[in-house]
């Protein structure tokens, strides 16, 4: 919404669009309420959460994000045919050049130019106390677990803040803190609320990552639109600025009753469950087509050769696939059901494919713990 967003013109009764100014704070940097380092909300004397910004702050940030339009050849403000291949360009005449009051008492001086205003505004958000716990918690949710403990969030916040020796915002340090935290490395079952539902797209991509493809060059490229059709997920294709699901979504029932969240369940219903099964059917039992280039399109299959040698022993095959796909977390009940299905299958390839299919559609594969 900040494309072609122009400075105010009171004579025409036009004012900067405020959507992006609100979204960049609410969704992408500091959130709605002030946070403690462990991600818990700060409370005022009346027991209410403390807002991080108000409408005046939104209006001031909206003035910052004025003057931007599409770049590229023959760029101009309000160009009819936008060029999406080049970065946006600042058009100074359409930028609000007056001073601006940001969060924490920061003032942007008048006349310093649009791009400097934007740099300073982003620094203002980056240095806000909320940035560490707000961003850290959501990264933990995407990478490790939906319900990190306050202590886990605090340790990641400390890494973001530079308290562990790295510069503030060093994402290498943040990722190390997330992935090497004791909670992330603990044996399954150590923390009762540990784990997350895998997004449908990541489940499908996990299958390709686990087995790779057998093709002339060992390479498989796809636009992935068949995934979008079935799973309603595709990179850079969220239905709104709020992404595919909100970070605090709690499905009705035991999870919500326990005060927990499970964001990815926003995508889960009877249709999506069947769609995931259809995806594994496509990837396992049919050819994969490289559709990024000109015909003839190269065709590939999952590389199952290393597992065909185990096909004579259903239990050994299942043990190996359990380690590869579910990190040895298949329950005894699931194992028995899969083995009972595999034993009558004589064809080695079909036995391997069936084993992978049944593990892929099992709860233990759907949930990352």
PDB file of C-alpha atoms in Angstrom, residues 56-368:
ATOM      1  CA  UNK A  56      -0.565   9.225  16.126  1.00  0.00           C
ATOM      2  CA  UNK A  57       2.407   6.885  15.687  1.00  0.00           C
ATOM      3  CA  UNK A  58       0.709   5.240  12.705  1.00  0.00           C
ATOM      4  CA  UNK A  59       0.179   8.627  11.055  1.00  0.00           C
ATOM      5  CA  UNK A  60       3.818   9.623  11.622  1.00  0.00           C
ATOM      6  CA  UNK A  61       5.142   6.369  10.153  1.00  0.00           C
ATOM      7  CA  UNK A  62       2.736   6.729   7.217  1.00  0.00           C
ATOM      8  CA  UNK A  63       4.412  10.055   6.435  1.00  0.00           C
ATOM      9  CA  UNK A  64       7.771   8.262   6.378  1.00  0.00           C
ATOM     10  CA  UNK A  65       6.645   5.812   3.697  1.00  0.00           C
ATOM     11  CA  UNK A  66       5.707   8.433   1.113  1.00  0.00           C
ATOM     12  CA  UNK A  67       7.313   9.067  -2.265  1.00  0.00           C
ATOM     13  CA  UNK A  68       8.021   5.468  -3.264  1.00  0.00           C
ATOM     14  CA  UNK A  69       6.993   4.078  -6.628  1.00  0.00           C
ATOM     15  CA  UNK A  70       8.167   1.481  -9.114  1.00  0.00           C
ATOM     16  CA  UNK A  71      11.733   1.793 -10.404  1.00  0.00           C
ATOM     17  CA  UNK A  72      13.326   0.607 -13.631  1.00  0.00           C
ATOM     18  CA  UNK A  73      13.558   2.247 -17.033  1.00  0.00           C
ATOM     19  CA  UNK A  74      11.599   5.480 -17.502  1.00  0.00           C
ATOM     20  CA  UNK A  75      10.431   5.310 -13.899  1.00  0.00           C
ATOM     21  CA  UNK A  76       7.962   7.913 -12.736  1.00  0.00           C
ATOM     22  CA  UNK A  77       5.432   8.306  -9.960  1.00  0.00           C
ATOM     23  CA  UNK A  78       2.064   6.702 -10.819  1.00  0.00           C
ATOM     24  CA  UNK A  79       3.546   4.908 -13.825  1.00  0.00           C
ATOM     25  CA  UNK A  80       0.787   2.921 -15.533  1.00  0.00           C
ATOM     26  CA  UNK A  81       2.894  -0.133 -16.370  1.00  0.00           C
ATOM     27  CA  UNK A  82       4.920  -0.952 -13.247  1.00  0.00           C
ATOM     28  CA  UNK A  83       8.300  -2.691 -13.436  1.00  0.00           C
ATOM     29  CA  UNK A  84       8.400  -5.425 -10.788  1.00  0.00           C
ATOM     30  CA  UNK A  85      11.976  -6.446 -11.622  1.00  0.00           C
ATOM     31  CA  UNK A  86      13.703  -3.449 -10.058  1.00  0.00           C
ATOM     32  CA  UNK A  87      13.722  -1.995  -6.540  1.00  0.00           C
ATOM     33  CA  UNK A  88      11.268   0.760  -5.776  1.00  0.00           C
ATOM     34  CA  UNK A  89      12.477   4.317  -6.319  1.00  0.00           C
ATOM     35  CA  UNK A  90      12.084   7.416  -4.168  1.00  0.00           C
ATOM     36  CA  UNK A  91      10.496  10.461  -5.812  1.00  0.00           C
ATOM     37  CA  UNK A  92      11.362  13.368  -3.545  1.00  0.00           C
ATOM     38  CA  UNK A  93       8.578  15.675  -4.680  1.00  0.00           C
ATOM     39  CA  UNK A  94       5.967  13.211  -3.383  1.00  0.00           C
ATOM     40  CA  UNK A  95       7.744  12.544  -0.080  1.00  0.00           C
ATOM     41  CA  UNK A  96       6.720  14.347   3.112  1.00  0.00           C
ATOM     42  CA  UNK A  97       9.870  16.351   3.910  1.00  0.00           C
ATOM     43  CA  UNK A  98       8.728  17.707   7.298  1.00  0.00           C
ATOM     44  CA  UNK A  99       9.982  16.471  10.683  1.00  0.00           C
ATOM     45  CA  UNK A 100       8.414  13.293  12.065  1.00  0.00           C
ATOM     46  CA  UNK A 101       7.961  12.027  15.638  1.00  0.00           C
ATOM     47  CA  UNK A 102       8.630   8.290  15.972  1.00  0.00           C
ATOM     48  CA  UNK A 103       8.562   5.819  18.858  1.00  0.00           C
ATOM     49  CA  UNK A 104      10.475   6.482  22.062  1.00  0.00           C
ATOM     50  CA  UNK A 105      10.787  10.206  21.415  1.00  0.00           C
ATOM     51  CA  UNK A 106      12.896   9.814  18.257  1.00  0.00           C
ATOM     52  CA  UNK A 107      12.497  12.758  15.863  1.00  0.00           C
ATOM     53  CA  UNK A 108      13.387  12.630  12.187  1.00  0.00           C
ATOM     54  CA  UNK A 109      14.654  16.066  11.132  1.00  0.00           C
ATOM     55  CA  UNK A 110      12.995  17.906   8.277  1.00  0.00           C
ATOM     56  CA  UNK A 111      14.524  17.820   4.822  1.00  0.00           C
ATOM     57  CA  UNK A 112      16.838  14.833   5.166  1.00  0.00           C
ATOM     58  CA  UNK A 113      15.249  12.986   2.233  1.00  0.00           C
ATOM     59  CA  UNK A 114      12.909  10.067   1.833  1.00  0.00           C
ATOM     60  CA  UNK A 115      15.377   7.189   1.857  1.00  0.00           C
ATOM     61  CA  UNK A 116      17.109   8.490   4.982  1.00  0.00           C
ATOM     62  CA  UNK A 117      13.718   8.843   6.658  1.00  0.00           C
ATOM     63  CA  UNK A 118      12.993   5.196   5.865  1.00  0.00           C
ATOM     64  CA  UNK A 119      16.402   4.023   7.102  1.00  0.00           C
ATOM     65  CA  UNK A 120      15.958   5.907  10.362  1.00  0.00           C
ATOM     66  CA  UNK A 121      12.387   4.659  10.831  1.00  0.00           C
ATOM     67  CA  UNK A 122      13.459   1.050  10.363  1.00  0.00           C
ATOM     68  CA  UNK A 123      16.302   1.609  12.845  1.00  0.00           C
ATOM     69  CA  UNK A 124      13.726   2.974  15.271  1.00  0.00           C
ATOM     70  CA  UNK A 125      11.748  -0.275  15.052  1.00  0.00           C
ATOM     71  CA  UNK A 126      14.846  -2.485  15.006  1.00  0.00           C
ATOM     72  CA  UNK A 127      16.088  -0.972  18.263  1.00  0.00           C
ATOM     73  CA  UNK A 128      12.715  -1.230  20.014  1.00  0.00           C
ATOM     74  CA  UNK A 129      12.776  -3.486  23.085  1.00  0.00           C
ATOM     75  CA  UNK A 130       9.998  -5.618  21.596  1.00  0.00           C
ATOM     76  CA  UNK A 131      11.950  -6.638  18.498  1.00  0.00           C
ATOM     77  CA  UNK A 132      13.896  -9.455  20.179  1.00  0.00           C
ATOM     78  CA  UNK A 133      11.046 -11.299  21.911  1.00  0.00           C
ATOM     79  CA  UNK A 134       8.493 -10.592  19.158  1.00  0.00           C
ATOM     80  CA  UNK A 135      10.637 -11.832  16.281  1.00  0.00           C
ATOM     81  CA  UNK A 136      12.386 -14.497  18.351  1.00  0.00           C
ATOM     82  CA  UNK A 137       9.181 -16.201  19.447  1.00  0.00           C
ATOM     83  CA  UNK A 138       7.834 -16.387  15.910  1.00  0.00           C
ATOM     84  CA  UNK A 139      11.103 -17.802  14.583  1.00  0.00           C
ATOM     85  CA  UNK A 140      10.998 -20.479  17.289  1.00  0.00           C
ATOM     86  CA  UNK A 141       7.430 -21.263  16.259  1.00  0.00           C
ATOM     87  CA  UNK A 142       8.380 -21.679  12.605  1.00  0.00           C
ATOM     88  CA  UNK A 143      11.518 -23.722  13.256  1.00  0.00           C
ATOM     89  CA  UNK A 144      11.051 -25.713  16.469  1.00  0.00           C
ATOM     90  CA  UNK A 145       7.879 -25.545  18.549  1.00  0.00           C
ATOM     91  CA  UNK A 146       4.556 -23.718  18.677  1.00  0.00           C
ATOM     92  CA  UNK A 147       4.676 -23.131  22.432  1.00  0.00           C
ATOM     93  CA  UNK A 148       8.209 -22.224  23.524  1.00  0.00           C
ATOM     94  CA  UNK A 149       8.722 -21.682  27.223  1.00  0.00           C
ATOM     95  CA  UNK A 150       9.290 -18.106  28.446  1.00  0.00           C
ATOM     96  CA  UNK A 151      12.880 -19.063  29.298  1.00  0.00           C
ATOM     97  CA  UNK A 152      13.475 -20.287  25.727  1.00  0.00           C
ATOM     98  CA  UNK A 153      12.113 -17.030  24.291  1.00  0.00           C
ATOM     99  CA  UNK A 154      14.262 -15.028  26.714  1.00  0.00           C
ATOM    100  CA  UNK A 155      17.433 -16.836  25.621  1.00  0.00           C
ATOM    101  CA  UNK A 156      16.673 -16.165  21.958  1.00  0.00           C
ATOM    102  CA  UNK A 157      15.802 -12.534  22.756  1.00  0.00           C
ATOM    103  CA  UNK A 158      19.172 -12.168  24.449  1.00  0.00           C
ATOM    104  CA  UNK A 159      20.885 -13.422  21.297  1.00  0.00           C
ATOM    105  CA  UNK A 160      18.911 -10.948  19.167  1.00  0.00           C
ATOM    106  CA  UNK A 161      19.743  -8.099  21.551  1.00  0.00           C
ATOM    107  CA  UNK A 162      23.464  -8.835  21.343  1.00  0.00           C
ATOM    108  CA  UNK A 163      23.738  -9.948  24.964  1.00  0.00           C
ATOM    109  CA  UNK A 164      25.645 -13.097  23.956  1.00  0.00           C
ATOM    110  CA  UNK A 165      28.551 -11.274  22.306  1.00  0.00           C
ATOM    111  CA  UNK A 166      27.292 -10.857  18.741  1.00  0.00           C
ATOM    112  CA  UNK A 167      25.970  -7.574  17.306  1.00  0.00           C
ATOM    113  CA  UNK A 168      22.303  -6.781  17.828  1.00  0.00           C
ATOM    114  CA  UNK A 169      20.182  -8.482  15.195  1.00  0.00           C
ATOM    115  CA  UNK A 170      22.882 -10.963  14.129  1.00  0.00           C
ATOM    116  CA  UNK A 171      20.625 -13.630  12.620  1.00  0.00           C
ATOM    117  CA  UNK A 172      23.363 -16.264  12.679  1.00  0.00           C
ATOM    118  CA  UNK A 173      23.522 -15.861  16.450  1.00  0.00           C
ATOM    119  CA  UNK A 174      19.727 -15.904  16.684  1.00  0.00           C
ATOM    120  CA  UNK A 175      19.441 -19.118  14.661  1.00  0.00           C
ATOM    121  CA  UNK A 176      22.184 -20.763  16.718  1.00  0.00           C
ATOM    122  CA  UNK A 177      20.305 -19.807  19.872  1.00  0.00           C
ATOM    123  CA  UNK A 178      17.071 -21.270  18.491  1.00  0.00           C
ATOM    124  CA  UNK A 179      18.385 -24.528  17.073  1.00  0.00           C
ATOM    125  CA  UNK A 180      20.977 -25.302  19.773  1.00  0.00           C
ATOM    126  CA  UNK A 181      18.824 -24.416  22.757  1.00  0.00           C
ATOM    127  CA  UNK A 182      18.418 -27.223  25.331  1.00  0.00           C
ATOM    128  CA  UNK A 183      14.679 -27.298  24.638  1.00  0.00           C
ATOM    129  CA  UNK A 184      15.246 -27.745  20.905  1.00  0.00           C
ATOM    130  CA  UNK A 185      17.761 -30.553  21.451  1.00  0.00           C
ATOM    131  CA  UNK A 186      15.905 -32.359  24.234  1.00  0.00           C
ATOM    132  CA  UNK A 187      14.740 -35.952  23.854  1.00  0.00           C
ATOM    133  CA  UNK A 188      11.101 -36.094  22.689  1.00  0.00           C
ATOM    134  CA  UNK A 189       8.820 -36.144  25.705  1.00  0.00           C
ATOM    135  CA  UNK A 190      11.128 -34.102  27.936  1.00  0.00           C
ATOM    136  CA  UNK A 191       8.962 -31.022  27.493  1.00  0.00           C
ATOM    137  CA  UNK A 192       5.244 -31.903  27.342  1.00  0.00           C
ATOM    138  CA  UNK A 193       4.270 -28.951  25.122  1.00  0.00           C
ATOM    139  CA  UNK A 194       7.148 -29.331  22.670  1.00  0.00           C
ATOM    140  CA  UNK A 195       6.390 -29.724  18.973  1.00  0.00           C
ATOM    141  CA  UNK A 196       4.553 -28.208  16.044  1.00  0.00           C
ATOM    142  CA  UNK A 197       2.372 -29.282  13.161  1.00  0.00           C
ATOM    143  CA  UNK A 198       4.288 -29.213   9.905  1.00  0.00           C
ATOM    144  CA  UNK A 199       2.838 -26.941   7.272  1.00  0.00           C
ATOM    145  CA  UNK A 200       1.464 -28.861   4.264  1.00  0.00           C
ATOM    146  CA  UNK A 201       4.050 -27.376   1.916  1.00  0.00           C
ATOM    147  CA  UNK A 202       6.933 -28.302   4.221  1.00  0.00           C
ATOM    148  CA  UNK A 203       5.629 -31.848   4.526  1.00  0.00           C
ATOM    149  CA  UNK A 204       5.646 -32.203   0.749  1.00  0.00           C
ATOM    150  CA  UNK A 205       9.091 -30.642   0.386  1.00  0.00           C
ATOM    151  CA  UNK A 206      10.374 -32.864   3.181  1.00  0.00           C
ATOM    152  CA  UNK A 207       9.648 -35.897   1.040  1.00  0.00           C
ATOM    153  CA  UNK A 208      11.823 -34.517  -1.766  1.00  0.00           C
ATOM    154  CA  UNK A 209      14.535 -33.586   0.707  1.00  0.00           C
ATOM    155  CA  UNK A 210      14.536 -37.035   2.329  1.00  0.00           C
ATOM    156  CA  UNK A 211      14.883 -39.029  -0.868  1.00  0.00           C
ATOM    157  CA  UNK A 212      16.068 -36.736  -3.634  1.00  0.00           C
ATOM    158  CA  UNK A 213      15.268 -37.479  -7.261  1.00  0.00           C
ATOM    159  CA  UNK A 214      16.600 -39.933  -9.789  1.00  0.00           C
ATOM    160  CA  UNK A 215      17.124 -37.888 -12.949  1.00  0.00           C
ATOM    161  CA  UNK A 216      19.874 -37.500 -15.568  1.00  0.00           C
ATOM    162  CA  UNK A 217      21.384 -34.531 -13.730  1.00  0.00           C
ATOM    163  CA  UNK A 218      20.073 -35.238 -10.209  1.00  0.00           C
ATOM    164  CA  UNK A 219      18.090 -32.032 -10.408  1.00  0.00           C
ATOM    165  CA  UNK A 220      14.385 -31.312 -10.095  1.00  0.00           C
ATOM    166  CA  UNK A 221      12.869 -27.886 -10.627  1.00  0.00           C
ATOM    167  CA  UNK A 222       9.209 -27.001 -10.398  1.00  0.00           C
ATOM    168  CA  UNK A 223       7.040 -23.924 -10.210  1.00  0.00           C
ATOM    169  CA  UNK A 224       5.100 -25.812  -7.550  1.00  0.00           C
ATOM    170  CA  UNK A 225       1.711 -24.641  -8.728  1.00  0.00           C
ATOM    171  CA  UNK A 226       0.312 -28.145  -8.414  1.00  0.00           C
ATOM    172  CA  UNK A 227       1.222 -27.865  -4.733  1.00  0.00           C
ATOM    173  CA  UNK A 228      -0.637 -24.583  -4.488  1.00  0.00           C
ATOM    174  CA  UNK A 229      -3.715 -26.085  -6.134  1.00  0.00           C
ATOM    175  CA  UNK A 230      -3.818 -28.969  -3.676  1.00  0.00           C
ATOM    176  CA  UNK A 231      -2.376 -27.493  -0.490  1.00  0.00           C
ATOM    177  CA  UNK A 232      -3.362 -23.821  -0.791  1.00  0.00           C
ATOM    178  CA  UNK A 233       0.262 -22.955  -0.060  1.00  0.00           C
ATOM    179  CA  UNK A 234       2.993 -21.645  -2.319  1.00  0.00           C
ATOM    180  CA  UNK A 235       6.092 -19.510  -1.632  1.00  0.00           C
ATOM    181  CA  UNK A 236       5.311 -15.777  -1.586  1.00  0.00           C
ATOM    182  CA  UNK A 237       1.609 -16.506  -2.128  1.00  0.00           C
ATOM    183  CA  UNK A 238      -0.008 -15.999   1.265  1.00  0.00           C
ATOM    184  CA  UNK A 239      -3.628 -14.886   0.874  1.00  0.00           C
ATOM    185  CA  UNK A 240      -3.026 -11.720   2.904  1.00  0.00           C
ATOM    186  CA  UNK A 241      -0.381  -9.766   4.766  1.00  0.00           C
ATOM    187  CA  UNK A 242      -1.296 -11.876   7.803  1.00  0.00           C
ATOM    188  CA  UNK A 243       0.385 -14.904   6.176  1.00  0.00           C
ATOM    189  CA  UNK A 244      -1.186 -18.353   5.866  1.00  0.00           C
ATOM    190  CA  UNK A 245      -2.035 -18.455   9.579  1.00  0.00           C
ATOM    191  CA  UNK A 246      -1.708 -16.164  12.619  1.00  0.00           C
ATOM    192  CA  UNK A 247       0.969 -17.031  15.214  1.00  0.00           C
ATOM    193  CA  UNK A 248      -1.561 -17.229  18.048  1.00  0.00           C
ATOM    194  CA  UNK A 249      -4.163 -19.460  16.389  1.00  0.00           C
ATOM    195  CA  UNK A 250      -5.548 -22.024  18.839  1.00  0.00           C
ATOM    196  CA  UNK A 251      -7.912 -24.664  17.422  1.00  0.00           C
ATOM    197  CA  UNK A 252     -11.025 -25.242  19.475  1.00  0.00           C
ATOM    198  CA  UNK A 253     -10.706 -28.203  21.814  1.00  0.00           C
ATOM    199  CA  UNK A 254      -7.915 -29.621  23.926  1.00  0.00           C
ATOM    200  CA  UNK A 255      -5.234 -27.246  22.618  1.00  0.00           C
ATOM    201  CA  UNK A 256      -7.227 -24.081  23.277  1.00  0.00           C
ATOM    202  CA  UNK A 257      -8.496 -25.441  26.603  1.00  0.00           C
ATOM    203  CA  UNK A 258      -4.887 -25.939  27.715  1.00  0.00           C
ATOM    204  CA  UNK A 259      -4.013 -22.338  26.847  1.00  0.00           C
ATOM    205  CA  UNK A 260      -1.737 -23.426  24.009  1.00  0.00           C
ATOM    206  CA  UNK A 261      -1.498 -22.400  20.353  1.00  0.00           C
ATOM    207  CA  UNK A 262      -1.056 -24.408  17.153  1.00  0.00           C
ATOM    208  CA  UNK A 263      -0.810 -21.907  14.271  1.00  0.00           C
ATOM    209  CA  UNK A 264      -0.492 -24.401  11.430  1.00  0.00           C
ATOM    210  CA  UNK A 265      -3.827 -25.993  12.330  1.00  0.00           C
ATOM    211  CA  UNK A 266      -5.441 -22.949  10.706  1.00  0.00           C
ATOM    212  CA  UNK A 267      -4.736 -24.755   7.415  1.00  0.00           C
ATOM    213  CA  UNK A 268      -6.027 -28.119   8.595  1.00  0.00           C
ATOM    214  CA  UNK A 269      -9.450 -29.449   7.688  1.00  0.00           C
ATOM    215  CA  UNK A 270     -10.842 -32.556   6.020  1.00  0.00           C
ATOM    216  CA  UNK A 271      -9.979 -31.215   2.558  1.00  0.00           C
ATOM    217  CA  UNK A 272      -6.373 -30.365   3.394  1.00  0.00           C
ATOM    218  CA  UNK A 273      -5.813 -33.762   5.026  1.00  0.00           C
ATOM    219  CA  UNK A 274      -6.921 -35.486   1.821  1.00  0.00           C
ATOM    220  CA  UNK A 275      -4.856 -33.052  -0.258  1.00  0.00           C
ATOM    221  CA  UNK A 276      -1.676 -33.955   1.606  1.00  0.00           C
ATOM    222  CA  UNK A 277      -2.360 -37.636   0.907  1.00  0.00           C
ATOM    223  CA  UNK A 278      -2.852 -36.813  -2.768  1.00  0.00           C
ATOM    224  CA  UNK A 279       0.465 -34.972  -2.863  1.00  0.00           C
ATOM    225  CA  UNK A 280       2.420 -37.971  -1.614  1.00  0.00           C
ATOM    226  CA  UNK A 281       0.579 -40.136  -4.133  1.00  0.00           C
ATOM    227  CA  UNK A 282       1.718 -37.814  -6.935  1.00  0.00           C
ATOM    228  CA  UNK A 283       5.318 -37.613  -5.745  1.00  0.00           C
ATOM    229  CA  UNK A 284       5.696 -41.319  -4.920  1.00  0.00           C
ATOM    230  CA  UNK A 285       3.830 -43.146  -7.632  1.00  0.00           C
ATOM    231  CA  UNK A 286       4.088 -40.813 -10.619  1.00  0.00           C
ATOM    232  CA  UNK A 287       6.768 -38.976 -12.532  1.00  0.00           C
ATOM    233  CA  UNK A 288       7.864 -35.503 -11.465  1.00  0.00           C
ATOM    234  CA  UNK A 289       8.072 -32.998 -14.296  1.00  0.00           C
ATOM    235  CA  UNK A 290      10.608 -30.177 -14.423  1.00  0.00           C
ATOM    236  CA  UNK A 291       8.290 -27.408 -15.585  1.00  0.00           C
ATOM    237  CA  UNK A 292      10.520 -24.344 -15.305  1.00  0.00           C
ATOM    238  CA  UNK A 293      12.099 -24.615 -18.722  1.00  0.00           C
ATOM    239  CA  UNK A 294      11.121 -25.092 -22.351  1.00  0.00           C
ATOM    240  CA  UNK A 295       9.989 -28.474 -23.706  1.00  0.00           C
ATOM    241  CA  UNK A 296      10.889 -31.273 -23.695  1.00  0.00           C
ATOM    242  CA  UNK A 297      10.306 -31.262 -19.950  1.00  0.00           C
ATOM    243  CA  UNK A 298      12.668 -33.536 -18.034  1.00  0.00           C
ATOM    244  CA  UNK A 299      10.944 -36.225 -15.996  1.00  0.00           C
ATOM    245  CA  UNK A 300      12.174 -37.551 -12.656  1.00  0.00           C
ATOM    246  CA  UNK A 301      11.221 -39.922  -9.874  1.00  0.00           C
ATOM    247  CA  UNK A 302      12.064 -40.118  -6.202  1.00  0.00           C
ATOM    248  CA  UNK A 303      15.374 -41.904  -5.696  1.00  0.00           C
ATOM    249  CA  UNK A 304      14.327 -45.063  -3.863  1.00  0.00           C
ATOM    250  CA  UNK A 305      17.289 -47.245  -4.908  1.00  0.00           C
ATOM    251  CA  UNK A 306      19.029 -47.238  -1.488  1.00  0.00           C
ATOM    252  CA  UNK A 307      15.882 -48.660   0.125  1.00  0.00           C
ATOM    253  CA  UNK A 308      15.075 -51.379  -2.395  1.00  0.00           C
ATOM    254  CA  UNK A 309      17.855 -53.495  -0.892  1.00  0.00           C
ATOM    255  CA  UNK A 310      15.917 -53.496   2.397  1.00  0.00           C
ATOM    256  CA  UNK A 311      12.592 -54.405   0.843  1.00  0.00           C
ATOM    257  CA  UNK A 312      12.921 -58.131   1.640  1.00  0.00           C
ATOM    258  CA  UNK A 313      12.859 -57.337   5.368  1.00  0.00           C
ATOM    259  CA  UNK A 314       9.809 -55.193   6.129  1.00  0.00           C
ATOM    260  CA  UNK A 315      10.888 -54.541   9.733  1.00  0.00           C
ATOM    261  CA  UNK A 316      14.385 -53.400   8.711  1.00  0.00           C
ATOM    262  CA  UNK A 317      12.908 -51.203   5.985  1.00  0.00           C
ATOM    263  CA  UNK A 318      10.515 -49.629   8.463  1.00  0.00           C
ATOM    264  CA  UNK A 319      13.300 -49.049  11.000  1.00  0.00           C
ATOM    265  CA  UNK A 320      15.374 -47.203   8.407  1.00  0.00           C
ATOM    266  CA  UNK A 321      12.481 -45.086   7.162  1.00  0.00           C
ATOM    267  CA  UNK A 322      11.387 -44.346  10.731  1.00  0.00           C
ATOM    268  CA  UNK A 323      14.829 -42.896  11.454  1.00  0.00           C
ATOM    269  CA  UNK A 324      14.926 -40.935   8.195  1.00  0.00           C
ATOM    270  CA  UNK A 325      11.402 -39.527   8.189  1.00  0.00           C
ATOM    271  CA  UNK A 326      10.199 -39.367  11.794  1.00  0.00           C
ATOM    272  CA  UNK A 327      13.436 -39.513  13.826  1.00  0.00           C
ATOM    273  CA  UNK A 328      12.486 -42.834  15.464  1.00  0.00           C
ATOM    274  CA  UNK A 329       9.215 -41.513  16.865  1.00  0.00           C
ATOM    275  CA  UNK A 330       6.751 -43.944  15.280  1.00  0.00           C
ATOM    276  CA  UNK A 331       4.507 -45.375  17.974  1.00  0.00           C
ATOM    277  CA  UNK A 332       4.245 -49.128  18.399  1.00  0.00           C
ATOM    278  CA  UNK A 333       0.639 -48.984  17.235  1.00  0.00           C
ATOM    279  CA  UNK A 334       1.618 -47.180  14.024  1.00  0.00           C
ATOM    280  CA  UNK A 335       4.515 -49.571  13.397  1.00  0.00           C
ATOM    281  CA  UNK A 336       2.292 -52.616  13.777  1.00  0.00           C
ATOM    282  CA  UNK A 337      -0.296 -51.209  11.384  1.00  0.00           C
ATOM    283  CA  UNK A 338       2.333 -50.401   8.751  1.00  0.00           C
ATOM    284  CA  UNK A 339       4.057 -53.787   9.069  1.00  0.00           C
ATOM    285  CA  UNK A 340       0.733 -55.585   8.709  1.00  0.00           C
ATOM    286  CA  UNK A 341       0.195 -53.731   5.431  1.00  0.00           C
ATOM    287  CA  UNK A 342       3.724 -54.317   4.103  1.00  0.00           C
ATOM    288  CA  UNK A 343       4.048 -58.032   4.768  1.00  0.00           C
ATOM    289  CA  UNK A 344       1.700 -59.231   1.975  1.00  0.00           C
ATOM    290  CA  UNK A 345       3.335 -56.979  -0.660  1.00  0.00           C
ATOM    291  CA  UNK A 346       5.748 -58.958  -2.832  1.00  0.00           C
ATOM    292  CA  UNK A 347       6.943 -56.295  -5.278  1.00  0.00           C
ATOM    293  CA  UNK A 348      10.018 -54.548  -3.746  1.00  0.00           C
ATOM    294  CA  UNK A 349       9.358 -51.138  -5.285  1.00  0.00           C
ATOM    295  CA  UNK A 350       5.705 -51.107  -4.312  1.00  0.00           C
ATOM    296  CA  UNK A 351       6.607 -52.236  -0.783  1.00  0.00           C
ATOM    297  CA  UNK A 352       9.042 -49.326  -0.369  1.00  0.00           C
ATOM    298  CA  UNK A 353       6.572 -46.853  -1.855  1.00  0.00           C
ATOM    299  CA  UNK A 354       3.788 -48.100   0.412  1.00  0.00           C
ATOM    300  CA  UNK A 355       5.980 -47.846   3.503  1.00  0.00           C
ATOM    301  CA  UNK A 356       6.879 -44.252   2.675  1.00  0.00           C
ATOM    302  CA  UNK A 357       3.244 -43.411   1.925  1.00  0.00           C
ATOM    303  CA  UNK A 358       2.005 -44.802   5.229  1.00  0.00           C
ATOM    304  CA  UNK A 359       4.684 -43.021   7.254  1.00  0.00           C
ATOM    305  CA  UNK A 360       4.045 -39.767   5.411  1.00  0.00           C
ATOM    306  CA  UNK A 361       0.336 -39.900   6.241  1.00  0.00           C
ATOM    307  CA  UNK A 362       0.912 -40.927   9.874  1.00  0.00           C
ATOM    308  CA  UNK A 363       0.519 -38.406  12.732  1.00  0.00           C
ATOM    309  CA  UNK A 364       4.175 -38.872  13.678  1.00  0.00           C
ATOM    310  CA  UNK A 365       5.265 -37.404  10.344  1.00  0.00           C
ATOM    311  CA  UNK A 366       2.725 -34.597  10.451  1.00  0.00           C
ATOM    312  CA  UNK A 367       3.982 -33.417  13.841  1.00  0.00           C
ATOM    313  CA  UNK A 368       7.544 -32.239  14.425  1.00  0.00           C
TER     314      UNK A 368
END
